[in-house]
mmCIF file of C-alpha atoms in Angstrom:
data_model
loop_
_atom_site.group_PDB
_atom_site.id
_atom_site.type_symbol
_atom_site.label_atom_id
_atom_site.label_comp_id
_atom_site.label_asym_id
_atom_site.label_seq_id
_atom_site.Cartn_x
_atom_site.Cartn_y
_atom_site.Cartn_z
ATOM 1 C CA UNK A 645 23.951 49.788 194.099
ATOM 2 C CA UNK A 646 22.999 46.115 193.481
ATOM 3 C CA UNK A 647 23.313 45.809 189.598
ATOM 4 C CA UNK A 648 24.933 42.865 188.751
ATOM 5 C CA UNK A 649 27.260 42.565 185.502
ATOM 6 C CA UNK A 650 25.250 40.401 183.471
ATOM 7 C CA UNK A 651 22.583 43.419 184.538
ATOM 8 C CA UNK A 652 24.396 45.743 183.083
ATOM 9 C CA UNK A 653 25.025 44.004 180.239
ATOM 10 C CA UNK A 654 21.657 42.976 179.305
ATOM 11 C CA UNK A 655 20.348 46.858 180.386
ATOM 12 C CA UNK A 656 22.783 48.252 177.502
ATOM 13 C CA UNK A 657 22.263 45.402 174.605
ATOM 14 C CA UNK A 658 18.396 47.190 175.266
ATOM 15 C CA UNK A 659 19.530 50.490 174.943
ATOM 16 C CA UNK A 660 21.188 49.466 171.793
ATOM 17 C CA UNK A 661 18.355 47.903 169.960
ATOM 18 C CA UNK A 662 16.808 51.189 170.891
ATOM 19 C CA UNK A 663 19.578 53.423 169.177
ATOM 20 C CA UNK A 664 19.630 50.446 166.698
ATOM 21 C CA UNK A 665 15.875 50.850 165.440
ATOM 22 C CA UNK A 666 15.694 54.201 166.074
ATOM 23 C CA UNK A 667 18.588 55.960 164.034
ATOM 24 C CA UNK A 668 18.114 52.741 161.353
ATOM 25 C CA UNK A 669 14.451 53.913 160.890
ATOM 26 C CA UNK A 670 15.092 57.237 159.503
ATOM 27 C CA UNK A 671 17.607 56.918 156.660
ATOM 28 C CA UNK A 672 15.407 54.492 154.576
ATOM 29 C CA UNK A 673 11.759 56.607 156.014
ATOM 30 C CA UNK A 674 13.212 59.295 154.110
ATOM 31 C CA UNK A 675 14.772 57.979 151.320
ATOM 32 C CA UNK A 676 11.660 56.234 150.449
ATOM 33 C CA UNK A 677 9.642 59.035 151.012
ATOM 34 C CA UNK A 678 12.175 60.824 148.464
ATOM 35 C CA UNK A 679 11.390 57.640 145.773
ATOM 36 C CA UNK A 680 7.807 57.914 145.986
ATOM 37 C CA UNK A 681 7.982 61.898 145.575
ATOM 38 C CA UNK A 682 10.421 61.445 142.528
ATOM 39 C CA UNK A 683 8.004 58.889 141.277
ATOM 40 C CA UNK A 684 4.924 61.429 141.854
ATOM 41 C CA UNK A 685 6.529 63.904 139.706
ATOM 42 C CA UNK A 686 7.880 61.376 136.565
ATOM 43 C CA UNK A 687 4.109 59.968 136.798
ATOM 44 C CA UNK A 688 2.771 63.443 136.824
ATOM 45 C CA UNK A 689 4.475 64.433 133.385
ATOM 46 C CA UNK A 690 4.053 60.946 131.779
ATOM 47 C CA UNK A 691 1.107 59.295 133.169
ATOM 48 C CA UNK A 692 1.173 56.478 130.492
ATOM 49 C CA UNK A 693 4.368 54.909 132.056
ATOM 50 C CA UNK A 694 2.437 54.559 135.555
ATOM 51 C CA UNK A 695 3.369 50.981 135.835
ATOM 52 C CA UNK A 696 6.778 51.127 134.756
ATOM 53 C CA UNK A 697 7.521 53.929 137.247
ATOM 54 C CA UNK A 698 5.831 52.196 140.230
ATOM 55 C CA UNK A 699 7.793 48.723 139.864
ATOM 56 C CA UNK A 700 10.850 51.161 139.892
ATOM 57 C CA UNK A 701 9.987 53.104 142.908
ATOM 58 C CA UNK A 702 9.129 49.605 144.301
ATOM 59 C CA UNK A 703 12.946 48.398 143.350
ATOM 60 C CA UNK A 704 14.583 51.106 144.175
ATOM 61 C CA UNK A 705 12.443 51.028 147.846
ATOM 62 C CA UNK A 706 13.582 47.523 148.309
ATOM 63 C CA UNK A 707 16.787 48.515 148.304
ATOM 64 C CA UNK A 708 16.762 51.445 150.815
ATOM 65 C CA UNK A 709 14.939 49.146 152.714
ATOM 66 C CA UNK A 710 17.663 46.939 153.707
ATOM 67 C CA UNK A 711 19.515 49.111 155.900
ATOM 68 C CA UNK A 712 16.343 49.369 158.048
ATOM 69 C CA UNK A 713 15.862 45.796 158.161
ATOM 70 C CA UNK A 714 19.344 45.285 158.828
ATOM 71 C CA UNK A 715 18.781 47.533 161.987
ATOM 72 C CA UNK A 716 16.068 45.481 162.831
ATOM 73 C CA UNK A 717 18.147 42.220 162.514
ATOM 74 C CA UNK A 718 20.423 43.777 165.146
ATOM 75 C CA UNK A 719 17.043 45.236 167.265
ATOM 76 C CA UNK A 720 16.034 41.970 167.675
ATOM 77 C CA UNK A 721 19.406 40.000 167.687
ATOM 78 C CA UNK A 722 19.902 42.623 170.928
ATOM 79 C CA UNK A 723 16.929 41.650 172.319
ATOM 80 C CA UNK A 724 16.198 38.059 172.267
ATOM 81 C CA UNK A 725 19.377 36.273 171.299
ATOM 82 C CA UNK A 726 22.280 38.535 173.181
ATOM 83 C CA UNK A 727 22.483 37.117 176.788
ATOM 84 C CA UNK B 31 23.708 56.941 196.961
ATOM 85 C CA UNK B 32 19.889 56.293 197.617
ATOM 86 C CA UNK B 33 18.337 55.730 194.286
ATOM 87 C CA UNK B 34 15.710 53.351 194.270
ATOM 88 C CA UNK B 35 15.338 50.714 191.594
ATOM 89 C CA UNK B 36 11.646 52.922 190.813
ATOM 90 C CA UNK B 37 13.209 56.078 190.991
ATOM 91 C CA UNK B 38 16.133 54.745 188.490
ATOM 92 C CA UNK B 39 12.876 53.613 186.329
ATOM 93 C CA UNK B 40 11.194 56.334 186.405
ATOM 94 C CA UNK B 41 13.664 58.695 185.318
ATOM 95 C CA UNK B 42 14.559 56.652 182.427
ATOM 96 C CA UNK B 43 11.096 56.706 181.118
ATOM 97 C CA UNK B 44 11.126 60.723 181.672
ATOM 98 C CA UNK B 45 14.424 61.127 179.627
ATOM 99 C CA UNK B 46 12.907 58.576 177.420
ATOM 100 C CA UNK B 47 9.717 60.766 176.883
ATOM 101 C CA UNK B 48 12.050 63.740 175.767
ATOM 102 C CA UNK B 49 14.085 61.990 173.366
ATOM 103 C CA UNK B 50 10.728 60.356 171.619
ATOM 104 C CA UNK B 51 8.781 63.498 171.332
ATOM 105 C CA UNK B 52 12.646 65.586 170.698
ATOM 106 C CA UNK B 53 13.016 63.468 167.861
ATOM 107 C CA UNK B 54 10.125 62.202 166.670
ATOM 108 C CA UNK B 55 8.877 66.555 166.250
ATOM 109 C CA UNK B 56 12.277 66.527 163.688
ATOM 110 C CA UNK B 57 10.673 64.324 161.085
ATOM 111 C CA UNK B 58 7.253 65.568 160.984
ATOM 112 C CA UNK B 59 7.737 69.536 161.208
ATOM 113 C CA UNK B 60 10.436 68.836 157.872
ATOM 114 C CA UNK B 61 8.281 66.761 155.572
ATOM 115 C CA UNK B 62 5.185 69.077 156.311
ATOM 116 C CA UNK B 63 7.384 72.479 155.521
ATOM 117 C CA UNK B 64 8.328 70.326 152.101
ATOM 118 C CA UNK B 65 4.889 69.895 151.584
ATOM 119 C CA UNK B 66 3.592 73.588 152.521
ATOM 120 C CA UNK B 67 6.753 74.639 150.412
ATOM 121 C CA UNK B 68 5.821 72.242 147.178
ATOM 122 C CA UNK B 69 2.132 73.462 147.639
ATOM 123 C CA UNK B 70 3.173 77.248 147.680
ATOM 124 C CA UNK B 71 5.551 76.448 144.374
ATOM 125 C CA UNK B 72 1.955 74.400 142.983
ATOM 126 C CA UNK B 73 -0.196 77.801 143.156
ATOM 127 C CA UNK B 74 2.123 80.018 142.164
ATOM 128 C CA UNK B 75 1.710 78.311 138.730
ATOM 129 C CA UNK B 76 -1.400 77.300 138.731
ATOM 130 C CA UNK B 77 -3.562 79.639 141.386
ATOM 131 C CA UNK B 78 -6.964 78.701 139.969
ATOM 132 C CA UNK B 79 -5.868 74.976 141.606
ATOM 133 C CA UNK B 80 -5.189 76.493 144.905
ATOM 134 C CA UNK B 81 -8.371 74.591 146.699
ATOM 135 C CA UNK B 82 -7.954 71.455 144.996
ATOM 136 C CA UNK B 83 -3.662 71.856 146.063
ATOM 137 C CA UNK B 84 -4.671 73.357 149.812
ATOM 138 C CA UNK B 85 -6.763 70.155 150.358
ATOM 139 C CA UNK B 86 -3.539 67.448 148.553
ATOM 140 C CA UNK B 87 -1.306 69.617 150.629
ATOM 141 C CA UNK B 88 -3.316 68.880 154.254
ATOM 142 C CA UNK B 89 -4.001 65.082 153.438
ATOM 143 C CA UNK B 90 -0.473 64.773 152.823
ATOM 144 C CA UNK B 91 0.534 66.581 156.223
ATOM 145 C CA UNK B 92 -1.925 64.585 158.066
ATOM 146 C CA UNK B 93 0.031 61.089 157.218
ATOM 147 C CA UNK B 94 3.364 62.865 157.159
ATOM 148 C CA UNK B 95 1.754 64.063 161.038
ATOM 149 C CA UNK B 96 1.012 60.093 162.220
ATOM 150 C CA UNK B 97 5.017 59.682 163.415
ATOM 151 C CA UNK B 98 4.674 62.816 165.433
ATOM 152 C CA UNK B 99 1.809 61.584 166.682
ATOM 153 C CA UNK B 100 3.215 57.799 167.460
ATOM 154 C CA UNK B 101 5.927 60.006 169.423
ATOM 155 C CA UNK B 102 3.265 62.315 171.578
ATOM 156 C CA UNK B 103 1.908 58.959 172.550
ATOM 157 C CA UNK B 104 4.716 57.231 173.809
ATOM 158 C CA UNK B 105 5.753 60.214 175.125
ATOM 159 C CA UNK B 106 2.718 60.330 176.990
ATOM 160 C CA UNK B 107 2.462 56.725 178.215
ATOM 161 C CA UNK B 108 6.098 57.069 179.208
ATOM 162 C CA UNK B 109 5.322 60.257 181.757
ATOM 163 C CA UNK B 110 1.711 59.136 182.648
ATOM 164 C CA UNK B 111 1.179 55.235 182.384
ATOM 165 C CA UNK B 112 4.371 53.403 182.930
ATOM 166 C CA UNK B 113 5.422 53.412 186.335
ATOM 167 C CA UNK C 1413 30.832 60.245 195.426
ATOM 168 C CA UNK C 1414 29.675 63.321 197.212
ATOM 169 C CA UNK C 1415 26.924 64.618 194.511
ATOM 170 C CA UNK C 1416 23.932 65.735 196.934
ATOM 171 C CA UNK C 1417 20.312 65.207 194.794
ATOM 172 C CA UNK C 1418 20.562 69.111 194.256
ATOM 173 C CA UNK C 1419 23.631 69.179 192.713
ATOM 174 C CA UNK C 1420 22.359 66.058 190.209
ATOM 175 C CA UNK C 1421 19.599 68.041 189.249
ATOM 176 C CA UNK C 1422 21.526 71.137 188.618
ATOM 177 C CA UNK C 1423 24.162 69.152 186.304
ATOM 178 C CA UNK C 1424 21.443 67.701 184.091
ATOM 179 C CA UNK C 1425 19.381 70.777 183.960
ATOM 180 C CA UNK C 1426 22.734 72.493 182.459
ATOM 181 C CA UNK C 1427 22.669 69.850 180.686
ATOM 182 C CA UNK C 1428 19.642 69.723 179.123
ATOM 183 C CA UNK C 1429 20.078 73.375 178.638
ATOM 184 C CA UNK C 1430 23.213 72.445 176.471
ATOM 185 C CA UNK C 1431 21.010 70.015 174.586
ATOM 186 C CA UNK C 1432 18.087 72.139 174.083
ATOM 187 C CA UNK C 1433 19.970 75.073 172.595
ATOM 188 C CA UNK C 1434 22.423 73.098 170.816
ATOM 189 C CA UNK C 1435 19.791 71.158 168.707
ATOM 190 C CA UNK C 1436 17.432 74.186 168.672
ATOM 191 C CA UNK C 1437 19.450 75.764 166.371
ATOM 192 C CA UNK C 1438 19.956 73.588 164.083
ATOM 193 C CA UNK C 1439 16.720 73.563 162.180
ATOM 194 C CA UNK C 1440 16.261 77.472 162.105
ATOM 195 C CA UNK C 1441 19.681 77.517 160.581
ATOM 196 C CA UNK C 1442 18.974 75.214 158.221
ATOM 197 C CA UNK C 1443 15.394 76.811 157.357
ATOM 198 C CA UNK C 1444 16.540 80.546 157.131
ATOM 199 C CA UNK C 1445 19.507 79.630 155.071
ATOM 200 C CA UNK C 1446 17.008 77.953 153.055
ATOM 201 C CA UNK C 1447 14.540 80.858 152.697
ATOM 202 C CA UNK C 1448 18.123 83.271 151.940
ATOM 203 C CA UNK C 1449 18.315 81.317 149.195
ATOM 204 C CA UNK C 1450 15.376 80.488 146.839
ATOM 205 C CA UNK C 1451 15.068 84.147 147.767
ATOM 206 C CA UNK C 1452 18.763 84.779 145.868
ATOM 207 C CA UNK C 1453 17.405 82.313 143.049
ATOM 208 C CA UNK C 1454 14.313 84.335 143.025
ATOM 209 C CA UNK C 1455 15.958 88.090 142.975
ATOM 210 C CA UNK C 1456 18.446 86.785 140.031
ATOM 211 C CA UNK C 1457 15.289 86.003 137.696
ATOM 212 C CA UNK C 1458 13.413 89.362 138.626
ATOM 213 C CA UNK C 1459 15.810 91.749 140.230
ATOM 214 C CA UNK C 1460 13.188 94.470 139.839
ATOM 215 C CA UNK C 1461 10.955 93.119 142.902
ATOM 216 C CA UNK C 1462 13.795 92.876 145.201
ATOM 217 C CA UNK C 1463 11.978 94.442 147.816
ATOM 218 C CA UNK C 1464 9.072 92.358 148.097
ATOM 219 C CA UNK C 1465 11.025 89.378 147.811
ATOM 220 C CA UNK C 1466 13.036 90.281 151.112
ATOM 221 C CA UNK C 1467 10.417 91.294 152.774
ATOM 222 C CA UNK C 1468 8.668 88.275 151.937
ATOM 223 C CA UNK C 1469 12.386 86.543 153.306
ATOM 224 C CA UNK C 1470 12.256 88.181 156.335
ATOM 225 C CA UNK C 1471 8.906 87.112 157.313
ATOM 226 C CA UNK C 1472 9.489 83.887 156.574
ATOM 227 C CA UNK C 1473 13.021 83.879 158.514
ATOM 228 C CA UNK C 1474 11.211 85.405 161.528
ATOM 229 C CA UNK C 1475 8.484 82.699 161.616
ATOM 230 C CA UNK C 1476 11.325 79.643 161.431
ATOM 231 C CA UNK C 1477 13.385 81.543 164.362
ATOM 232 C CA UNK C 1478 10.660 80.997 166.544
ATOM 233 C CA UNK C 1479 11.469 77.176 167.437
ATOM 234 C CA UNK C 1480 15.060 78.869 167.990
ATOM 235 C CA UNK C 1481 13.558 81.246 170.265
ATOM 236 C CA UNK C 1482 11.532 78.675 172.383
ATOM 237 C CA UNK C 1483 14.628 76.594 172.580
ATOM 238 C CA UNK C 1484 16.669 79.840 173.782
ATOM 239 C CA UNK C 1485 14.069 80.256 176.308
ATOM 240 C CA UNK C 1486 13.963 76.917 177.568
ATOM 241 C CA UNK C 1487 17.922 76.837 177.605
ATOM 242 C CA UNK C 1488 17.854 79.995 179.546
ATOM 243 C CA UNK C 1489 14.879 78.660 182.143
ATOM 244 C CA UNK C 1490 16.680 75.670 182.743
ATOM 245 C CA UNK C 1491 20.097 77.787 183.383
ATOM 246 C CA UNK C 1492 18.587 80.303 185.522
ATOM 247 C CA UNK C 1493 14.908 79.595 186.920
ATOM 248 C CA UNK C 1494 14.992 76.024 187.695
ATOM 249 C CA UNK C 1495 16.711 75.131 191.237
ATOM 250 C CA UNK D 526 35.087 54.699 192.820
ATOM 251 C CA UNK D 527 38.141 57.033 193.502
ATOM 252 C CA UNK D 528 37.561 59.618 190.875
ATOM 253 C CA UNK D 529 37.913 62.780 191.800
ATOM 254 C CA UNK D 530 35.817 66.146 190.856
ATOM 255 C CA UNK D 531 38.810 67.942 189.243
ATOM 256 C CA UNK D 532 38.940 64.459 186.887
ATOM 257 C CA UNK D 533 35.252 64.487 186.615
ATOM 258 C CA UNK D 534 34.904 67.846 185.360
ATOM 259 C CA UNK D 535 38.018 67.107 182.699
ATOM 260 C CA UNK D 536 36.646 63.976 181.460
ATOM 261 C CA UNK D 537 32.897 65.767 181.067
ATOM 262 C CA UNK D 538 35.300 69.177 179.386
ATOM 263 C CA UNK D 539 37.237 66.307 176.857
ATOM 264 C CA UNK D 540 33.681 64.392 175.912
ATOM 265 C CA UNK D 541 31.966 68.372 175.134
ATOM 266 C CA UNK D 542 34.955 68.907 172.848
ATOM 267 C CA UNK D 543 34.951 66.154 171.015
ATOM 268 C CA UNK D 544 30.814 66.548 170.441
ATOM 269 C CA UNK D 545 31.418 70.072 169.580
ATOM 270 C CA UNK D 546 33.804 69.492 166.811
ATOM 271 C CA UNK D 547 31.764 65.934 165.926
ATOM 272 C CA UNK D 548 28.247 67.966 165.461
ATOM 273 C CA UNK D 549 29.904 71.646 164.304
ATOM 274 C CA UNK D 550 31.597 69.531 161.499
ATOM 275 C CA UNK D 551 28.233 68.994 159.794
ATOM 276 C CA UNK D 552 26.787 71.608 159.113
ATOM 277 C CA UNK D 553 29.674 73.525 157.331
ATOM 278 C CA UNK D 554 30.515 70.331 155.484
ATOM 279 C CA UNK D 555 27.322 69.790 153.991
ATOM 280 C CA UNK D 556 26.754 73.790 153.614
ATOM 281 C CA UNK D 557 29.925 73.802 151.554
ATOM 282 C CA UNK D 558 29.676 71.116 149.815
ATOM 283 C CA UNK D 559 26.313 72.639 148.514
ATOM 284 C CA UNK D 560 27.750 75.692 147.506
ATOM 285 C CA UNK D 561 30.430 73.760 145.615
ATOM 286 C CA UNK D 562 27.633 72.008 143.819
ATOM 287 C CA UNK D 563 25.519 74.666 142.863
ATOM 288 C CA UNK D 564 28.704 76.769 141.699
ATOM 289 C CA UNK D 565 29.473 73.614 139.405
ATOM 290 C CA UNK D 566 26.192 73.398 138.117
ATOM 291 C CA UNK D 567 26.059 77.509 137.555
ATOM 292 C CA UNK D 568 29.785 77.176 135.603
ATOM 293 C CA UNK D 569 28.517 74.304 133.667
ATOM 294 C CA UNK D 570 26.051 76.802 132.380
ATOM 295 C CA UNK D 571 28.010 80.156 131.819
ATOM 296 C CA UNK D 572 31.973 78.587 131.356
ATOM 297 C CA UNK D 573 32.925 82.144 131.072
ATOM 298 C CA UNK D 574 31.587 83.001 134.368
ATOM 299 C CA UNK D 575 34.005 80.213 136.292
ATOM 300 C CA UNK D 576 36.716 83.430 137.974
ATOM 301 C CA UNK D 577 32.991 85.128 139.295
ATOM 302 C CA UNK D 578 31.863 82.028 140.916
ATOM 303 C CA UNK D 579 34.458 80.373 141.789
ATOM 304 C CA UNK D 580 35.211 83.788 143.804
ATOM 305 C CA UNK D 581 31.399 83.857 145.382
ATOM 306 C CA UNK D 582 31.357 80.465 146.332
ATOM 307 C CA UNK D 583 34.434 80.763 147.996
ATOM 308 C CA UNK D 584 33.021 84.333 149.706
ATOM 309 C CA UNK D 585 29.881 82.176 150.757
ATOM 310 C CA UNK D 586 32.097 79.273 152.123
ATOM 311 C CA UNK D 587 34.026 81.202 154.060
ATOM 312 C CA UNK D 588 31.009 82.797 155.664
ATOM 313 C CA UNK D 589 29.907 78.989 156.102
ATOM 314 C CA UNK D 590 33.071 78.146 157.755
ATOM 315 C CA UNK D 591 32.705 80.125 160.508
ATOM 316 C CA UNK D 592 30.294 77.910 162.520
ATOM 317 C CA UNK D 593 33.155 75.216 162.507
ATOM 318 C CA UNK D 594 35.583 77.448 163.214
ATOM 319 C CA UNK D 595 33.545 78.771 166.507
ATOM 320 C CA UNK D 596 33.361 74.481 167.151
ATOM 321 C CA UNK D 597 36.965 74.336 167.308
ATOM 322 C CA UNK D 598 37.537 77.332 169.130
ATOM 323 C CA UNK D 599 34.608 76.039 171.645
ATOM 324 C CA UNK D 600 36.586 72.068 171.505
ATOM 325 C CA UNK D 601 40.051 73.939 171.711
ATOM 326 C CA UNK D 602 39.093 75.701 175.032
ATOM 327 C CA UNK D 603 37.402 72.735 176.494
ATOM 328 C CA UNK D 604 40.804 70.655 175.588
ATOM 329 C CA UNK D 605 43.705 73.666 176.225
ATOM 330 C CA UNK D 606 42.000 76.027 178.816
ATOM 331 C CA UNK D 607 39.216 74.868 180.551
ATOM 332 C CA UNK D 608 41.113 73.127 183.739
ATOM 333 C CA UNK E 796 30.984 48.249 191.746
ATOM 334 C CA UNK E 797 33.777 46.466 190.768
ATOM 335 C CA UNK E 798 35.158 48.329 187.293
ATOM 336 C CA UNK E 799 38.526 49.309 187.009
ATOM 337 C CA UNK E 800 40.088 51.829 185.551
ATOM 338 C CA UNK E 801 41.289 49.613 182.721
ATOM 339 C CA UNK E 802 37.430 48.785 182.187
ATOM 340 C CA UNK E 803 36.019 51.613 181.689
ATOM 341 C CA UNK E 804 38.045 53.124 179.628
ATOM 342 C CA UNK E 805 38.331 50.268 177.356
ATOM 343 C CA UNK E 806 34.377 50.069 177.437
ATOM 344 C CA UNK E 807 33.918 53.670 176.367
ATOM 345 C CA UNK E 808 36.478 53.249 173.684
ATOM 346 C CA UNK E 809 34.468 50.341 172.324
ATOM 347 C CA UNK E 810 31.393 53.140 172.743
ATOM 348 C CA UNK E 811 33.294 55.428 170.850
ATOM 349 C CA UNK E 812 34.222 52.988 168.096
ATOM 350 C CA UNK E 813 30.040 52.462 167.715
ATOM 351 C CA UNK E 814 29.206 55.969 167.385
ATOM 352 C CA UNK E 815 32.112 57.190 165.349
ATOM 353 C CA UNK E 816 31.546 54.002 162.535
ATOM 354 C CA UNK E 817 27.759 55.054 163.419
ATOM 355 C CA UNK E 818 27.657 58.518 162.951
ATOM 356 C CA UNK E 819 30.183 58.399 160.026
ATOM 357 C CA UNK E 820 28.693 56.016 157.939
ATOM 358 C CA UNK E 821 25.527 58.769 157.501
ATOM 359 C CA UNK E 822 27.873 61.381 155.539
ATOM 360 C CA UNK E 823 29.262 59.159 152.628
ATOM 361 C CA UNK E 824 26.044 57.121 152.323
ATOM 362 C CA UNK E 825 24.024 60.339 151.392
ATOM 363 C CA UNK E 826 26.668 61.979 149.635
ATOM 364 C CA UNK E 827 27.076 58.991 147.343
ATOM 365 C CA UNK E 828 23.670 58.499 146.781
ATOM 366 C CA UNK E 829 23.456 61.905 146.004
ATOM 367 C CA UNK E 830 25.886 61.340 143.237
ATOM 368 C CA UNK E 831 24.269 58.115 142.011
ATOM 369 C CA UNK E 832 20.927 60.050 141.798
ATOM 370 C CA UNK E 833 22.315 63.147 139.676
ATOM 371 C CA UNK E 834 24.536 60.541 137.404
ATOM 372 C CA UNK E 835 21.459 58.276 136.601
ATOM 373 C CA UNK E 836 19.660 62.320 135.838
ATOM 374 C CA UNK E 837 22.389 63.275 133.622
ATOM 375 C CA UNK E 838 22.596 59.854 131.949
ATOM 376 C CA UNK E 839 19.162 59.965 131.151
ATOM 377 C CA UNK E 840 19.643 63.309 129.948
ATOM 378 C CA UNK E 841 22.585 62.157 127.621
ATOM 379 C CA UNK E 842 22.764 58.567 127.534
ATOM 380 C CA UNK E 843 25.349 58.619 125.044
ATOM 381 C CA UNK E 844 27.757 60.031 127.675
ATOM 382 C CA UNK E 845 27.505 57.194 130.334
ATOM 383 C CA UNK E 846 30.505 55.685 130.344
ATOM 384 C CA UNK E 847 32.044 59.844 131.150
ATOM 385 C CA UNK E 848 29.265 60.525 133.754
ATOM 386 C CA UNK E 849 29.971 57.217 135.240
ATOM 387 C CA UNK E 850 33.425 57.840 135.898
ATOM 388 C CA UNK E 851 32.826 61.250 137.137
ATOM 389 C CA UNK E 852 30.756 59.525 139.523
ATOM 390 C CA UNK E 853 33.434 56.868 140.895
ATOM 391 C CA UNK E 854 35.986 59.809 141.423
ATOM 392 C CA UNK E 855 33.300 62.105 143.206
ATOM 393 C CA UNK E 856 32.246 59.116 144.870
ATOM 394 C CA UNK E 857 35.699 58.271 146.517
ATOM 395 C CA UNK E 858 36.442 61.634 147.451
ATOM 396 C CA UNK E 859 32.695 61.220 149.446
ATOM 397 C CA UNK E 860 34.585 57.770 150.885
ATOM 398 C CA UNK E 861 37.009 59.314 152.611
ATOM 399 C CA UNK E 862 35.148 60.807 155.759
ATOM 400 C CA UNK E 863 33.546 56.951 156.307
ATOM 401 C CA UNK E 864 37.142 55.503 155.595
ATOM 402 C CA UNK E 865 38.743 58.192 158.573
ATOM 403 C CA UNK E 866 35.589 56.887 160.433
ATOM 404 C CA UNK E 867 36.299 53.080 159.720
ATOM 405 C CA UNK E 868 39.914 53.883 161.048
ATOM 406 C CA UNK E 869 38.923 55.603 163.881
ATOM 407 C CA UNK E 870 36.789 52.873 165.066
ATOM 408 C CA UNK E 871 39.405 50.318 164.285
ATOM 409 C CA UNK E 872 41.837 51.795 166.129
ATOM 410 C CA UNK E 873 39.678 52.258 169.355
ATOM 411 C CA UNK E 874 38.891 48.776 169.277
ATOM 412 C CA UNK E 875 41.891 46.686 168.192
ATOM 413 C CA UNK E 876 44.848 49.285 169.358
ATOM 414 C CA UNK E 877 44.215 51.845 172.206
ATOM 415 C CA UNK E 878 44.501 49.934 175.378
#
């Protein structure tokens, strides 16, 4: 087997980013999903507060959103700057 | 041991493909039963809505579908394209 | 190491076997146990239609077992049947 | 390499166990934990009810239980027995 | 291949430190969510009892703590003490 170290290395830092991405992408998919339901249903009983509710969903979205771009951050840090 | 550097690729890819369509047929196959269960809830309050909730209820599935769909593809190019 | 090609594929079929089964039951668990229980929450409002509510349960329960039974078979193909 | 199949098979035995109690711990936790909430939510309801339910949801998490106690049997054997 | 013993066992510690901090971060992060969500509910229910629903959240939320604490140890220890 002619795999060299910095072979194995790099093979694994891939596989990370993989895991990385992967598992990272579904916490905030559905806890986003769950916002934008929640928000359905408030905006179904009160229709008038529309705007109010969307700008919250969109807060409250931001925020799930950062584990996912954290697990990007380390997708790509495993990719492209890890040697 | 007389594993190839292709054969070592190529099995990859094939455990590859399983994990991707494995997990990718989780998130899918839960949202749409929320969505099928939500509908059934909808007309059994309201059943003179059921067309109008039958048709929300399979737009909704076919964009909660796409990620299961993103995951039959790579699935696919993984077995059939990459070598 | 001594592991003829035979042997490898053996391991990861059991393997996979262990996989299959192992997550396969996890979402018919989680979906029957579901079902048992907006079932419960529907008996306590109308205890008079008990018996249409559990048969209603059951067929419900027997339609979410199937993924358990496909991954049961596929455990037990890859344990027995595949060489 | 000089690892040998008896150490092979132990170190494959020692990694099952510890995924069989890692995974089996889930679903009981969150299962019970459920119960615990809903029986909060039914006592903050009916007060005078809190001996009945306190004594189903502990009937119902026992009945939960049993899935991680089958894990730890299953990591138990794979640590004490399996040789 | 030239890994010792020392090697790999160190290596797979440092795997095990990833998915234990990994996997156990998923628990507490839903579970105090969960608690967030049905505070902020209740508050807007009763705003007049924050400042009680708010500290009912902080204890329920550190109870939730715990399993990612254990997990945080866990990891800690594979990396910094096990040899």
């Amino acid at each position: 087997m002619d795999i060299t170290g910095a072979d194995f290395i790099r093979g694994m830092a891939l596989l990370g980013a993989g895991i990385a991405m992967g598992f990272g992408a579904i916490g905030p998919g559905i806890g986003e999903g769950f916002a934008a339901g929640k928000a359905c249903e408030a905006i179904g009983r009160k229709p008038e507060e529309a705007g109010l509710l969307t700008r919250t969903m969109l807060v409250g979205q931001a925020v799930s959103e950062s584990t996912g771009i954290y697990s990007l951050v380390v997708a790509l840090l495993l990719m492209f700057v890890i040697k």
